[in-house]
Coordinates of C-alpha atoms in Angstrom, one line a residue:
M1 CA -18.3 1.6 -5.3
Q2 CA -16.4 -0.6 -7.7
L3 CA -17.2 -3.7 -9.7
T4 CA -14.3 -6.1 -9.3
E5 CA -13.2 -8.8 -11.7
R6 CA -10.9 -11.4 -10.2
H7 CA -8.3 -13.7 -11.7
V8 CA -6.4 -16.3 -9.7
I9 CA -2.7 -16.8 -10.6
N10 CA -1.4 -20.1 -9.2
R11 CA 2.2 -21.3 -8.8
D12 CA 2.0 -23.3 -12.1
D13 CA 0.9 -20.2 -14.1
P14 CA 3.9 -18.9 -16.1
R15 CA 3.0 -15.4 -14.9
Y16 CA 3.4 -16.3 -11.2
Q17 CA 7.2 -15.8 -10.9
V18 CA 7.3 -12.3 -12.3
I19 CA 4.4 -11.3 -10.1
D20 CA 6.1 -12.8 -7.1
D21 CA 9.3 -10.9 -7.8
A22 CA 7.4 -7.6 -8.1
A23 CA 5.4 -8.3 -4.8
F24 CA 8.8 -9.1 -3.1
A25 CA 10.1 -5.7 -4.4
S26 CA 7.0 -4.0 -3.1
K27 CA 7.7 -5.6 0.3
N28 CA 11.2 -4.3 0.3
L29 CA 10.0 -0.7 -0.4
Y30 CA 7.2 -1.0 2.2
N31 CA 9.8 -2.1 4.9
A32 CA 12.4 0.5 3.9
A33 CA 9.9 3.4 4.1
L34 CA 8.3 2.0 7.3
Y35 CA 11.8 2.1 8.9
L36 CA 12.1 5.8 8.3
I37 CA 8.7 6.6 9.6
R38 CA 9.1 4.4 12.7
Q39 CA 12.4 6.0 13.5
A40 CA 11.1 9.5 13.2
Y41 CA 7.9 8.6 15.2
I42 CA 9.7 6.7 18.0
F43 CA 12.7 8.9 18.5
E44 CA 11.6 12.3 17.4
G45 CA 7.9 12.2 18.2
R46 CA 6.9 13.2 14.7
Y47 CA 5.1 11.5 11.8
L48 CA 6.5 11.6 8.3
S49 CA 3.7 12.4 5.9
Y50 CA 3.3 10.7 2.5
T51 CA 4.9 13.7 0.8
T52 CA 7.9 13.7 3.1
T53 CA 8.3 10.0 2.8
Y54 CA 8.2 10.2 -1.0
K55 CA 10.9 12.9 -1.0
L56 CA 13.1 10.7 1.2
M57 CA 12.5 7.5 -0.8
K58 CA 12.3 8.5 -4.4
S59 CA 16.1 8.0 -4.9
H60 CA 16.2 4.8 -2.9
E61 CA 17.1 1.6 -4.6
A62 CA 13.9 -0.1 -3.3
Y63 CA 11.8 2.7 -4.8
K64 CA 13.5 2.4 -8.2
A65 CA 13.0 -1.4 -8.3
L66 CA 9.3 -0.8 -9.3
P67 CA 7.7 1.6 -11.8
A68 CA 7.4 5.0 -10.2
K69 CA 3.6 5.0 -10.2
V70 CA 3.5 1.6 -8.5
S71 CA 6.1 2.7 -5.9
Q72 CA 3.9 5.7 -5.1
Q73 CA 1.0 3.4 -4.4
V74 CA 3.1 1.4 -2.0
L75 CA 3.9 4.6 -0.1
M76 CA 0.2 5.5 -0.1
Q77 CA -0.6 2.1 1.3
L78 CA 1.8 2.6 4.1
D79 CA 0.4 6.1 4.7
H80 CA -3.1 4.5 5.0
D81 CA -1.8 1.9 7.5
W82 CA -0.5 4.6 9.7
D83 CA -3.8 6.5 9.4
S84 CA -5.5 3.3 10.7
F85 CA -3.1 3.1 13.5
F86 CA -3.8 6.7 14.5
K87 CA -7.5 6.1 14.4
A88 CA -7.1 3.0 16.6
C89 CA -5.1 5.2 19.1
D90 CA -7.9 7.7 19.2
A91 CA -10.5 4.9 19.8
Y92 CA -8.3 3.4 22.5
R93 CA -8.0 6.7 24.4
E94 CA -11.8 7.1 24.3
D95 CA -12.5 3.6 25.5
P96 CA -9.6 1.3 26.3
S97 CA -12.1 -1.5 27.3
K98 CA -12.7 -2.2 23.6
F99 CA -9.1 -3.3 23.2
T100 CA -6.9 -6.1 24.6
G101 CA -4.0 -3.7 24.7
R102 CA -2.6 -0.5 23.2
P103 CA -2.6 -0.3 19.4
K104 CA 0.8 -1.3 18.0
L105 CA 2.8 0.4 15.3
P106 CA 2.5 -0.9 11.8
K107 CA 4.8 -3.9 11.5
Y108 CA 7.5 -4.9 9.1
K109 CA 6.7 -7.6 6.6
H110 CA 8.9 -10.8 6.9
K111 CA 12.3 -10.3 5.3
T112 CA 12.2 -13.4 3.1
E113 CA 8.6 -14.7 3.2
G114 CA 6.8 -11.4 3.1
R115 CA 5.1 -10.1 0.0
N116 CA 3.2 -6.9 -0.5
L117 CA 0.2 -5.6 -2.5
L118 CA 0.8 -4.2 -6.0
V119 CA -1.5 -1.4 -7.2
Y120 CA -1.6 -0.2 -10.9
T121 CA -3.6 2.8 -11.6
L122 CA -5.0 3.4 -15.1
Q123 CA -1.8 5.4 -16.0
A124 CA 0.3 2.3 -15.1
L125 CA -1.6 0.0 -17.4
K126 CA -0.7 -0.7 -21.0
G127 CA -2.3 -2.3 -24.0
G128 CA -5.8 -2.4 -25.4
Q129 CA -6.8 1.1 -24.6
S130 CA -8.9 3.2 -27.0
K131 CA -11.4 6.1 -26.8
K132 CA -14.1 3.6 -26.1
G133 CA -12.1 2.2 -23.2
I134 CA -10.1 -1.0 -22.6
R135 CA -10.2 -3.7 -25.2
G136 CA -9.7 -7.3 -24.0
R137 CA -6.2 -7.4 -22.5
I138 CA -4.1 -5.2 -20.2
Q139 CA -0.5 -5.2 -19.2
P140 CA 0.6 -3.8 -15.7
S141 CA 3.6 -1.5 -16.1
G142 CA 6.9 -3.2 -15.6
L143 CA 5.5 -6.8 -15.8
P144 CA 5.9 -8.8 -19.0
I145 CA 2.4 -10.4 -18.7
M146 CA -1.1 -9.8 -20.0
V147 CA -4.3 -10.0 -18.1
E148 CA -7.6 -10.8 -19.9
T149 CA -10.5 -8.6 -18.9
K150 CA -14.1 -8.1 -19.8
Q151 CA -14.1 -4.6 -18.4
K152 CA -14.1 -1.6 -20.8
H153 CA -13.5 1.0 -18.1
I154 CA -10.9 0.4 -15.4
D155 CA -9.9 2.5 -12.3
Q156 CA -7.0 0.3 -11.2
V157 CA -5.6 -3.3 -11.0
R158 CA -4.6 -4.7 -7.7
I159 CA -2.4 -7.8 -7.4
V160 CA -3.1 -9.3 -3.9
P161 CA -0.6 -11.8 -2.4
R162 CA -2.2 -14.9 -0.9
K163 CA -0.6 -18.1 0.4
G164 CA 0.6 -20.0 -2.6
F165 CA -1.2 -17.8 -5.2
Y166 CA -2.1 -14.2 -6.3
V167 CA -5.4 -12.6 -7.0
V168 CA -5.5 -10.1 -9.8
E169 CA -8.4 -7.7 -9.1
V170 CA -9.5 -5.5 -12.0
G171 CA -11.5 -2.6 -10.6
A172 CA -14.1 -1.1 -12.8
P173 CA -16.1 2.0 -11.6
R174 CA -19.8 1.4 -11.2
H175 CA -20.2 4.9 -12.9
A176 CA -17.6 6.0 -15.4
D177 CA -17.8 9.6 -14.3
K178 CA -17.0 8.9 -10.6
D179 CA -14.1 10.6 -9.1
R180 CA -10.9 8.5 -8.8
P181 CA -10.3 6.8 -5.4
R182 CA -8.8 8.9 -2.7
R183 CA -5.0 9.0 -2.9
G184 CA -2.5 9.5 -0.1
Q185 CA -2.9 12.3 2.4
Q186 CA -0.8 14.0 5.0
L187 CA -1.7 12.8 8.4
G188 CA -2.0 14.6 11.7
K189 CA -0.2 13.3 14.8
R190 CA -2.8 12.1 17.1
C191 CA -1.4 9.2 19.0
W192 CA 0.3 8.9 22.3
L193 CA 3.9 7.7 22.4
P194 CA 5.6 5.7 25.2
H195 CA 8.2 8.0 26.6
L196 CA 10.8 6.5 29.0
T197 CA 11.7 8.6 32.0
S198 CA 13.3 8.1 35.3
E199 CA 9.8 7.8 36.7
G200 CA 8.8 4.9 34.5
N201 CA 6.7 4.7 31.3
Q202 CA 4.7 7.7 30.6
W203 CA 2.6 8.7 27.6
R204 CA 3.0 11.8 25.6
K205 CA 1.3 13.0 22.4
A206 CA 3.4 13.0 19.2
A207 CA 3.6 16.7 18.1

């Protein structure tokens, strides 16, 4: 469990625009990687794991638009979204009555209005670090801004897009010796795909 310190960045804050630009770049990467995964899943019946997606995306313009560690977190987020989709598919097959319809594939974020989460692990934070922990202010990698914090030990900083503002969440571990949060994982292929045949829509398992 984490203790979270929150800071609201409104439109009139001088830090807003650089954060907004980074969140837009995060959206671009999310959509570009999602396209690859959806294409493989729909037309080939296979899921691209985080590792495979990373290898395909690491030289992509959208990946390079953000610091590498931040881009990796975007791909991990996408991996998590697909994991949630697969779990929903499992639950649907067990009891369809709990759903209003079949679970849908993760969706693209709006081309111009969409923004995406930014996650900065400890290795992607600069400034104010010492053997005793963080001191006062931190700087997310690639952003020319500083964030004040009262936390001495930090796991990560999340910048969450909201309508008209951003929330900067400084995550501090409740116990300093806790393991770091789970990172991306390779996922199994557990959902049923719509497969068009001459006999109509059928469902087959992605394998």
